[in-house]
Amino acid sequence: DADVTQTPRNRITKTGKRIMLECSQTKGHDRMYWYRQDPGLGLRLIYYSFDVKDINKGEISDGYSVSRQAQAKFSLSLESAIPNQTALYFCATSDHSRGDGYTFGSGTRLTVV
Amino acid sequence: SQKIEQNSEALNIQEGKTATLTCNYTNYSPAYLQWYRQDPGRGPVFLLLIRENEKEKRKERLKVTFDTTLKQSLFHITASQPADSATYLCALDETGANNLFFGTGTRLTVIP
């Protein structure tokens, strides 16, 4: 099994629909992150969580919400999807000690039509 | 404004040569800098980390340098192979920011 598992791998949804992307990790790490990747813009942080009770906004959190259901699970929701949220979404995890590399999932390709 | 720039979008080199990728940053004060590899349709994979007080770090055929005066990191792959073809991302940690900021990446193609 992968260290970080994202579901679904691909999703097409309609404008205005609510959608949830799920992430689970088996690394036992405290920190989890959601990024989106767009061509030419690189990876941008949406939300991050340092433990179950700690949720923080990243640089592009508008239009998104998250839930940290357990140490191993961190889900991202789009409350009312819009076309410019079409992107590749990645979940990642890291150890609490600073300087550790991030472990990323394989991504979810989301298309909003 | 804050920027992380990687030297070019694409770099082609002959097999066996050394590939050198550049990462320049503006208006950041990173505690450390990381390099990742990303293959099409996959998530980034962590390669190396170098701290602000380190000049150079090596791992097998990979070497990273970090010059905080020039605000630049160089990433070298020696004896390059076609299997090294991928996009390489640099990322840095802004002191106190608690997360990584990524460059847009350089797509490396190693030609047999």
PDB file of C-alpha atoms in Angstrom:
ATOM      1  CA  ASP A   1       0.000   0.000   0.000  1.00  0.00           C
ATOM      2  CA  ALA A   2       1.105   3.529  -0.724  1.00  0.00           C
ATOM      3  CA  ASP A   3       2.243   5.702   2.189  1.00  0.00           C
ATOM      4  CA  VAL A   4      -0.241   8.410   1.176  1.00  0.00           C
ATOM      5  CA  THR A   5      -3.445   7.375  -0.584  1.00  0.00           C
ATOM      6  CA  GLN A   6      -5.737   9.824  -2.331  1.00  0.00           C
ATOM      7  CA  THR A   7      -9.221   9.089  -3.608  1.00  0.00           C
ATOM      8  CA  PRO A   8     -10.546   9.488  -6.182  1.00  0.00           C
ATOM      9  CA  ARG A   9      -7.716   9.566  -8.725  1.00  0.00           C
ATOM     10  CA  ASN A  10      -9.846  11.367 -11.270  1.00  0.00           C
ATOM     11  CA  ARG A  11     -13.119  13.213 -10.958  1.00  0.00           C
ATOM     12  CA  ILE A  12     -15.288  15.255 -13.261  1.00  0.00           C
ATOM     13  CA  THR A  13     -17.962  17.321 -11.582  1.00  0.00           C
ATOM     14  CA  LYS A  14     -20.394  20.064 -12.507  1.00  0.00           C
ATOM     15  CA  THR A  15     -20.258  23.682 -11.457  1.00  0.00           C
ATOM     16  CA  GLY A  16     -22.001  24.217  -8.139  1.00  0.00           C
ATOM     17  CA  LYS A  17     -21.643  20.669  -6.890  1.00  0.00           C
ATOM     18  CA  ARG A  18     -20.045  19.810  -3.563  1.00  0.00           C
ATOM     19  CA  ILE A  19     -17.136  17.434  -3.792  1.00  0.00           C
ATOM     20  CA  MET A  20     -14.823  15.823  -1.260  1.00  0.00           C
ATOM     21  CA  LEU A  21     -11.296  14.589  -1.885  1.00  0.00           C
ATOM     22  CA  GLU A  22      -9.952  12.134   0.623  1.00  0.00           C
ATOM     23  CA  CYS A  23      -6.456  11.445   1.872  1.00  0.00           C
ATOM     24  CA  SER A  24      -5.086   8.858   4.250  1.00  0.00           C
ATOM     25  CA  GLN A  25      -1.511   8.164   5.321  1.00  0.00           C
ATOM     26  CA  THR A  26       0.280   5.258   6.950  1.00  0.00           C
ATOM     27  CA  LYS A  27       3.466   7.153   7.863  1.00  0.00           C
ATOM     28  CA  GLY A  28       2.243   7.976  11.351  1.00  0.00           C
ATOM     29  CA  HIS A  29       3.079  11.650  10.784  1.00  0.00           C
ATOM     30  CA  ASP A  30       1.335  14.489  12.559  1.00  0.00           C
ATOM     31  CA  ARG A  31       1.452  17.027   9.747  1.00  0.00           C
ATOM     32  CA  MET A  32      -0.739  16.874   6.661  1.00  0.00           C
ATOM     33  CA  TYR A  33      -1.195  19.267   3.762  1.00  0.00           C
ATOM     34  CA  TRP A  34      -3.353  19.906   0.715  1.00  0.00           C
ATOM     35  CA  TYR A  35      -1.795  21.497  -2.365  1.00  0.00           C
ATOM     36  CA  ARG A  36      -3.096  22.227  -5.823  1.00  0.00           C
ATOM     37  CA  GLN A  37      -0.917  22.236  -8.922  1.00  0.00           C
ATOM     38  CA  ASP A  38      -1.651  24.256 -12.033  1.00  0.00           C
ATOM     39  CA  PRO A  39       0.518  24.518 -15.150  1.00  0.00           C
ATOM     40  CA  GLY A  40       2.984  27.381 -14.808  1.00  0.00           C
ATOM     41  CA  LEU A  41       2.004  28.121 -11.216  1.00  0.00           C
ATOM     42  CA  GLY A  42       3.591  25.275  -9.345  1.00  0.00           C
ATOM     43  CA  LEU A  43       2.262  23.790  -6.138  1.00  0.00           C
ATOM     44  CA  ARG A  44       0.246  26.113  -3.926  1.00  0.00           C
ATOM     45  CA  LEU A  45      -0.830  25.371  -0.382  1.00  0.00           C
ATOM     46  CA  ILE A  46      -4.554  25.245   0.334  1.00  0.00           C
ATOM     47  CA  TYR A  47      -4.722  24.059   3.956  1.00  0.00           C
ATOM     48  CA  TYR A  48      -2.466  22.372   6.450  1.00  0.00           C
ATOM     49  CA  SER A  49      -2.886  20.614   9.763  1.00  0.00           C
ATOM     50  CA  PHE A  50      -0.259  19.934  12.400  1.00  0.00           C
ATOM     51  CA  ASP A  51      -2.487  17.651  14.446  1.00  0.00           C
ATOM     52  CA  VAL A  52      -6.127  16.648  14.711  1.00  0.00           C
ATOM     53  CA  LYS A  53      -7.107  19.840  16.517  1.00  0.00           C
ATOM     54  CA  ASP A  54      -4.951  22.193  14.461  1.00  0.00           C
ATOM     55  CA  ILE A  55      -6.170  23.411  11.061  1.00  0.00           C
ATOM     56  CA  ASN A  56      -4.626  26.342   9.209  1.00  0.00           C
ATOM     57  CA  LYS A  57      -5.343  28.179   5.995  1.00  0.00           C
ATOM     58  CA  GLY A  58      -2.727  28.248   3.283  1.00  0.00           C
ATOM     59  CA  GLU A  59      -2.246  30.829   0.569  1.00  0.00           C
ATOM     60  CA  ILE A  60      -5.314  29.867  -1.503  1.00  0.00           C
ATOM     61  CA  SER A  61      -7.966  28.592   0.930  1.00  0.00           C
ATOM     62  CA  ASP A  62     -10.976  30.511  -0.446  1.00  0.00           C
ATOM     63  CA  GLY A  63     -13.621  28.119  -1.788  1.00  0.00           C
ATOM     64  CA  TYR A  64     -12.194  25.151   0.110  1.00  0.00           C
ATOM     65  CA  SER A  65     -12.662  23.553   3.519  1.00  0.00           C
ATOM     66  CA  VAL A  66     -10.949  20.661   5.254  1.00  0.00           C
ATOM     67  CA  SER A  67     -11.569  18.103   7.952  1.00  0.00           C
ATOM     68  CA  ARG A  68      -8.952  16.204   9.957  1.00  0.00           C
ATOM     69  CA  GLN A  69     -10.914  13.151  11.017  1.00  0.00           C
ATOM     70  CA  ALA A  70      -7.949  11.359  12.573  1.00  0.00           C
ATOM     71  CA  GLN A  71      -4.184  11.576  12.608  1.00  0.00           C
ATOM     72  CA  ALA A  72      -4.143   9.534   9.420  1.00  0.00           C
ATOM     73  CA  LYS A  73      -7.023  11.181   7.534  1.00  0.00           C
ATOM     74  CA  PHE A  74      -7.346  14.649   6.048  1.00  0.00           C
ATOM     75  CA  SER A  75     -10.105  15.478   3.567  1.00  0.00           C
ATOM     76  CA  LEU A  76     -10.563  18.493   1.310  1.00  0.00           C
ATOM     77  CA  SER A  77     -13.986  19.765   0.277  1.00  0.00           C
ATOM     78  CA  LEU A  78     -15.076  22.123  -2.440  1.00  0.00           C
ATOM     79  CA  GLU A  79     -18.379  23.466  -1.185  1.00  0.00           C
ATOM     80  CA  SER A  80     -19.578  24.730  -4.555  1.00  0.00           C
ATOM     81  CA  ALA A  81     -17.164  23.791  -7.312  1.00  0.00           C
ATOM     82  CA  ILE A  82     -16.291  26.315 -10.013  1.00  0.00           C
ATOM     83  CA  PRO A  83     -14.336  25.788 -13.264  1.00  0.00           C
ATOM     84  CA  ASN A  84     -11.188  27.566 -12.062  1.00  0.00           C
ATOM     85  CA  GLN A  85     -10.841  24.913  -9.390  1.00  0.00           C
ATOM     86  CA  THR A  86      -9.961  22.490 -12.163  1.00  0.00           C
ATOM     87  CA  ALA A  87      -6.479  21.331 -11.178  1.00  0.00           C
ATOM     88  CA  LEU A  88      -4.332  18.503  -9.874  1.00  0.00           C
ATOM     89  CA  TYR A  89      -4.692  18.174  -6.093  1.00  0.00           C
ATOM     90  CA  PHE A  90      -2.067  16.633  -3.860  1.00  0.00           C
ATOM     91  CA  CYS A  91      -2.124  15.579  -0.259  1.00  0.00           C
ATOM     92  CA  ALA A  92       1.169  15.364   1.614  1.00  0.00           C
ATOM     93  CA  THR A  93       2.452  14.477   5.046  1.00  0.00           C
ATOM     94  CA  SER A  94       5.620  15.207   6.992  1.00  0.00           C
ATOM     95  CA  ASP A  95       7.202  14.410  10.326  1.00  0.00           C
ATOM     96  CA  HIS A  96       6.886  16.977  13.108  1.00  0.00           C
ATOM     97  CA  SER A  97      10.621  17.555  13.203  1.00  0.00           C
ATOM     98  CA  ARG A  98      11.366  20.386  10.811  1.00  0.00           C
ATOM     99  CA  GLY A  99      13.456  19.648   7.828  1.00  0.00           C
ATOM    100  CA  ASP A 100      11.921  16.328   6.902  1.00  0.00           C
ATOM    101  CA  GLY A 101      10.927  15.855   3.299  1.00  0.00           C
ATOM    102  CA  TYR A 102       7.261  15.672   2.449  1.00  0.00           C
ATOM    103  CA  THR A 103       5.629  12.447   1.270  1.00  0.00           C
ATOM    104  CA  PHE A 104       3.037  13.131  -1.401  1.00  0.00           C
ATOM    105  CA  GLY A 105       0.119  11.113  -2.650  1.00  0.00           C
ATOM    106  CA  SER A 106      -0.397  10.349  -6.328  1.00  0.00           C
ATOM    107  CA  GLY A 107      -2.866  13.170  -6.733  1.00  0.00           C
ATOM    108  CA  THR A 108      -6.479  13.711  -7.743  1.00  0.00           C
ATOM    109  CA  ARG A 109      -7.165  15.214 -11.144  1.00  0.00           C
ATOM    110  CA  LEU A 110     -10.318  17.278 -10.750  1.00  0.00           C
ATOM    111  CA  THR A 111     -12.218  18.773 -13.656  1.00  0.00           C
ATOM    112  CA  VAL A 112     -15.113  21.155 -13.025  1.00  0.00           C
ATOM    113  CA  VAL A 113     -17.353  21.640 -16.057  1.00  0.00           C
TER     114      VAL A 113
ATOM    115  CA  SER B   1       7.112  40.172  -3.930  1.00  0.00           C
ATOM    116  CA  GLN B   2       8.287  36.676  -3.085  1.00  0.00           C
ATOM    117  CA  LYS B   3       9.481  34.537  -5.972  1.00  0.00           C
ATOM    118  CA  ILE B   4      11.065  31.139  -6.509  1.00  0.00           C
ATOM    119  CA  GLU B   5      12.447  30.827 -10.022  1.00  0.00           C
ATOM    120  CA  GLN B   6      13.875  27.734 -11.638  1.00  0.00           C
ATOM    121  CA  ASN B   7      16.241  28.485 -14.467  1.00  0.00           C
ATOM    122  CA  SER B   8      14.242  27.141 -17.333  1.00  0.00           C
ATOM    123  CA  GLU B   9      11.095  25.232 -18.044  1.00  0.00           C
ATOM    124  CA  ALA B  10      12.952  22.550 -19.977  1.00  0.00           C
ATOM    125  CA  LEU B  11      16.509  21.268 -20.181  1.00  0.00           C
ATOM    126  CA  ASN B  12      17.821  18.650 -22.623  1.00  0.00           C
ATOM    127  CA  ILE B  13      21.168  16.939 -22.111  1.00  0.00           C
ATOM    128  CA  GLN B  14      23.032  13.939 -23.510  1.00  0.00           C
ATOM    129  CA  GLU B  15      23.241  10.759 -21.519  1.00  0.00           C
ATOM    130  CA  GLY B  16      26.370  10.612 -19.379  1.00  0.00           C
ATOM    131  CA  LYS B  17      26.652  14.386 -18.984  1.00  0.00           C
ATOM    132  CA  THR B  18      26.034  16.353 -15.813  1.00  0.00           C
ATOM    133  CA  ALA B  19      22.719  18.140 -15.567  1.00  0.00           C
ATOM    134  CA  THR B  20      22.689  21.368 -13.577  1.00  0.00           C
ATOM    135  CA  LEU B  21      19.396  22.916 -12.501  1.00  0.00           C
ATOM    136  CA  THR B  22      19.104  26.304 -10.820  1.00  0.00           C
ATOM    137  CA  CYS B  23      16.724  27.620  -8.202  1.00  0.00           C
ATOM    138  CA  ASN B  24      16.765  31.323  -7.324  1.00  0.00           C
ATOM    139  CA  TYR B  25      14.603  32.945  -4.698  1.00  0.00           C
ATOM    140  CA  THR B  26      13.647  36.497  -3.806  1.00  0.00           C
ATOM    141  CA  ASN B  27      12.343  37.900  -0.526  1.00  0.00           C
ATOM    142  CA  TYR B  28      12.545  34.628   1.388  1.00  0.00           C
ATOM    143  CA  SER B  29      14.729  33.716   4.350  1.00  0.00           C
ATOM    144  CA  PRO B  30      14.665  29.927   4.195  1.00  0.00           C
ATOM    145  CA  ALA B  31      15.818  27.706   7.005  1.00  0.00           C
ATOM    146  CA  TYR B  32      16.295  24.954   4.426  1.00  0.00           C
ATOM    147  CA  LEU B  33      15.706  24.092   0.808  1.00  0.00           C
ATOM    148  CA  GLN B  34      14.489  20.831  -0.689  1.00  0.00           C
ATOM    149  CA  TRP B  35      14.531  19.228  -4.115  1.00  0.00           C
ATOM    150  CA  TYR B  36      11.837  16.915  -5.450  1.00  0.00           C
ATOM    151  CA  ARG B  37      11.369  14.822  -8.554  1.00  0.00           C
ATOM    152  CA  GLN B  38       7.974  14.617 -10.247  1.00  0.00           C
ATOM    153  CA  ASP B  39       6.999  12.228 -13.001  1.00  0.00           C
ATOM    154  CA  PRO B  40       3.946  12.885 -15.208  1.00  0.00           C
ATOM    155  CA  GLY B  41       0.700  12.181 -13.390  1.00  0.00           C
ATOM    156  CA  ARG B  42       2.479  11.422 -10.117  1.00  0.00           C
ATOM    157  CA  GLY B  43       3.141  13.240  -6.880  1.00  0.00           C
ATOM    158  CA  PRO B  44       6.524  14.818  -6.140  1.00  0.00           C
ATOM    159  CA  VAL B  45       9.117  12.556  -4.559  1.00  0.00           C
ATOM    160  CA  PHE B  46      11.563  13.991  -2.017  1.00  0.00           C
ATOM    161  CA  LEU B  47      15.232  13.799  -3.045  1.00  0.00           C
ATOM    162  CA  LEU B  48      17.437  16.004  -0.885  1.00  0.00           C
ATOM    163  CA  LEU B  49      17.315  18.658   1.794  1.00  0.00           C
ATOM    164  CA  ILE B  50      20.000  21.241   2.517  1.00  0.00           C
ATOM    165  CA  ARG B  51      19.992  23.587   5.486  1.00  0.00           C
ATOM    166  CA  GLU B  52      20.925  27.264   5.496  1.00  0.00           C
ATOM    167  CA  ASN B  53      24.221  26.568   7.274  1.00  0.00           C
ATOM    168  CA  GLU B  54      25.254  23.849   4.792  1.00  0.00           C
ATOM    169  CA  LYS B  55      27.079  24.591   1.557  1.00  0.00           C
ATOM    170  CA  GLU B  56      26.724  21.237  -0.154  1.00  0.00           C
ATOM    171  CA  LYS B  57      24.913  17.937   0.207  1.00  0.00           C
ATOM    172  CA  ARG B  58      25.402  14.731  -1.790  1.00  0.00           C
ATOM    173  CA  LYS B  59      23.406  11.572  -2.335  1.00  0.00           C
ATOM    174  CA  GLU B  60      24.676   9.033  -4.835  1.00  0.00           C
ATOM    175  CA  ARG B  61      24.745  10.862  -8.220  1.00  0.00           C
ATOM    176  CA  LEU B  62      22.971  13.919  -6.836  1.00  0.00           C
ATOM    177  CA  LYS B  63      24.591  17.045  -5.424  1.00  0.00           C
ATOM    178  CA  VAL B  64      22.930  20.173  -4.085  1.00  0.00           C
ATOM    179  CA  THR B  65      24.557  23.466  -3.189  1.00  0.00           C
ATOM    180  CA  PHE B  66      22.997  26.332  -1.290  1.00  0.00           C
ATOM    181  CA  ASP B  67      24.294  29.909  -1.333  1.00  0.00           C
ATOM    182  CA  THR B  68      22.235  32.160   0.946  1.00  0.00           C
ATOM    183  CA  THR B  69      24.197  35.231  -0.174  1.00  0.00           C
ATOM    184  CA  LEU B  70      23.337  34.661  -3.839  1.00  0.00           C
ATOM    185  CA  LYS B  71      19.923  33.309  -2.803  1.00  0.00           C
ATOM    186  CA  GLN B  72      20.471  30.343  -5.049  1.00  0.00           C
ATOM    187  CA  SER B  73      20.589  26.560  -5.022  1.00  0.00           C
ATOM    188  CA  LEU B  74      22.143  24.384  -7.708  1.00  0.00           C
ATOM    189  CA  PHE B  75      21.065  20.786  -8.258  1.00  0.00           C
ATOM    190  CA  HIS B  76      23.438  18.496 -10.136  1.00  0.00           C
ATOM    191  CA  ILE B  77      22.861  15.023 -11.547  1.00  0.00           C
ATOM    192  CA  THR B  78      26.136  13.442 -12.627  1.00  0.00           C
ATOM    193  CA  ALA B  79      26.413  10.657 -15.215  1.00  0.00           C
ATOM    194  CA  SER B  80      22.827  11.343 -16.229  1.00  0.00           C
ATOM    195  CA  GLN B  81      20.628   8.533 -17.528  1.00  0.00           C
ATOM    196  CA  PRO B  82      17.389   8.523 -19.536  1.00  0.00           C
ATOM    197  CA  ALA B  83      15.650   7.331 -16.365  1.00  0.00           C
ATOM    198  CA  ASP B  84      16.528  10.688 -14.792  1.00  0.00           C
ATOM    199  CA  SER B  85      14.119  12.395 -17.191  1.00  0.00           C
ATOM    200  CA  ALA B  86      11.457  14.094 -15.067  1.00  0.00           C
ATOM    201  CA  THR B  87      10.448  17.476 -13.689  1.00  0.00           C
ATOM    202  CA  TYR B  88      12.522  18.670 -10.763  1.00  0.00           C
ATOM    203  CA  LEU B  89      11.066  21.040  -8.192  1.00  0.00           C
ATOM    204  CA  CYS B  90      12.822  23.136  -5.619  1.00  0.00           C
ATOM    205  CA  ALA B  91      11.003  24.075  -2.448  1.00  0.00           C
ATOM    206  CA  LEU B  92      11.963  26.211   0.484  1.00  0.00           C
ATOM    207  CA  ASP B  93      10.835  26.739   4.018  1.00  0.00           C
ATOM    208  CA  GLU B  94      10.367  30.335   5.023  1.00  0.00           C
ATOM    209  CA  THR B  95      11.477  30.702   8.626  1.00  0.00           C
ATOM    210  CA  GLY B  96       8.379  30.676  10.772  1.00  0.00           C
ATOM    211  CA  ALA B  97       5.995  29.962   7.891  1.00  0.00           C
ATOM    212  CA  ASN B  98       5.521  26.296   8.793  1.00  0.00           C
ATOM    213  CA  ASN B  99       5.145  25.102   5.224  1.00  0.00           C
ATOM    214  CA  LEU B 100       7.002  24.714   1.944  1.00  0.00           C
ATOM    215  CA  PHE B 101       6.895  27.067  -1.018  1.00  0.00           C
ATOM    216  CA  PHE B 102       7.535  25.477  -4.402  1.00  0.00           C
ATOM    217  CA  GLY B 103       9.074  26.629  -7.645  1.00  0.00           C
ATOM    218  CA  THR B 104       7.366  25.771 -10.929  1.00  0.00           C
ATOM    219  CA  GLY B 105       9.946  23.159 -11.842  1.00  0.00           C
ATOM    220  CA  THR B 106      12.390  22.324 -14.625  1.00  0.00           C
ATOM    221  CA  ARG B 107      11.579  19.490 -17.008  1.00  0.00           C
ATOM    222  CA  LEU B 108      14.752  17.524 -17.653  1.00  0.00           C
ATOM    223  CA  THR B 109      15.113  15.226 -20.657  1.00  0.00           C
ATOM    224  CA  VAL B 110      18.172  13.001 -20.903  1.00  0.00           C
ATOM    225  CA  ILE B 111      18.748  11.967 -24.491  1.00  0.00           C
ATOM    226  CA  PRO B 112      20.229   8.496 -25.080  1.00  0.00           C
TER     227      PRO B 112
END
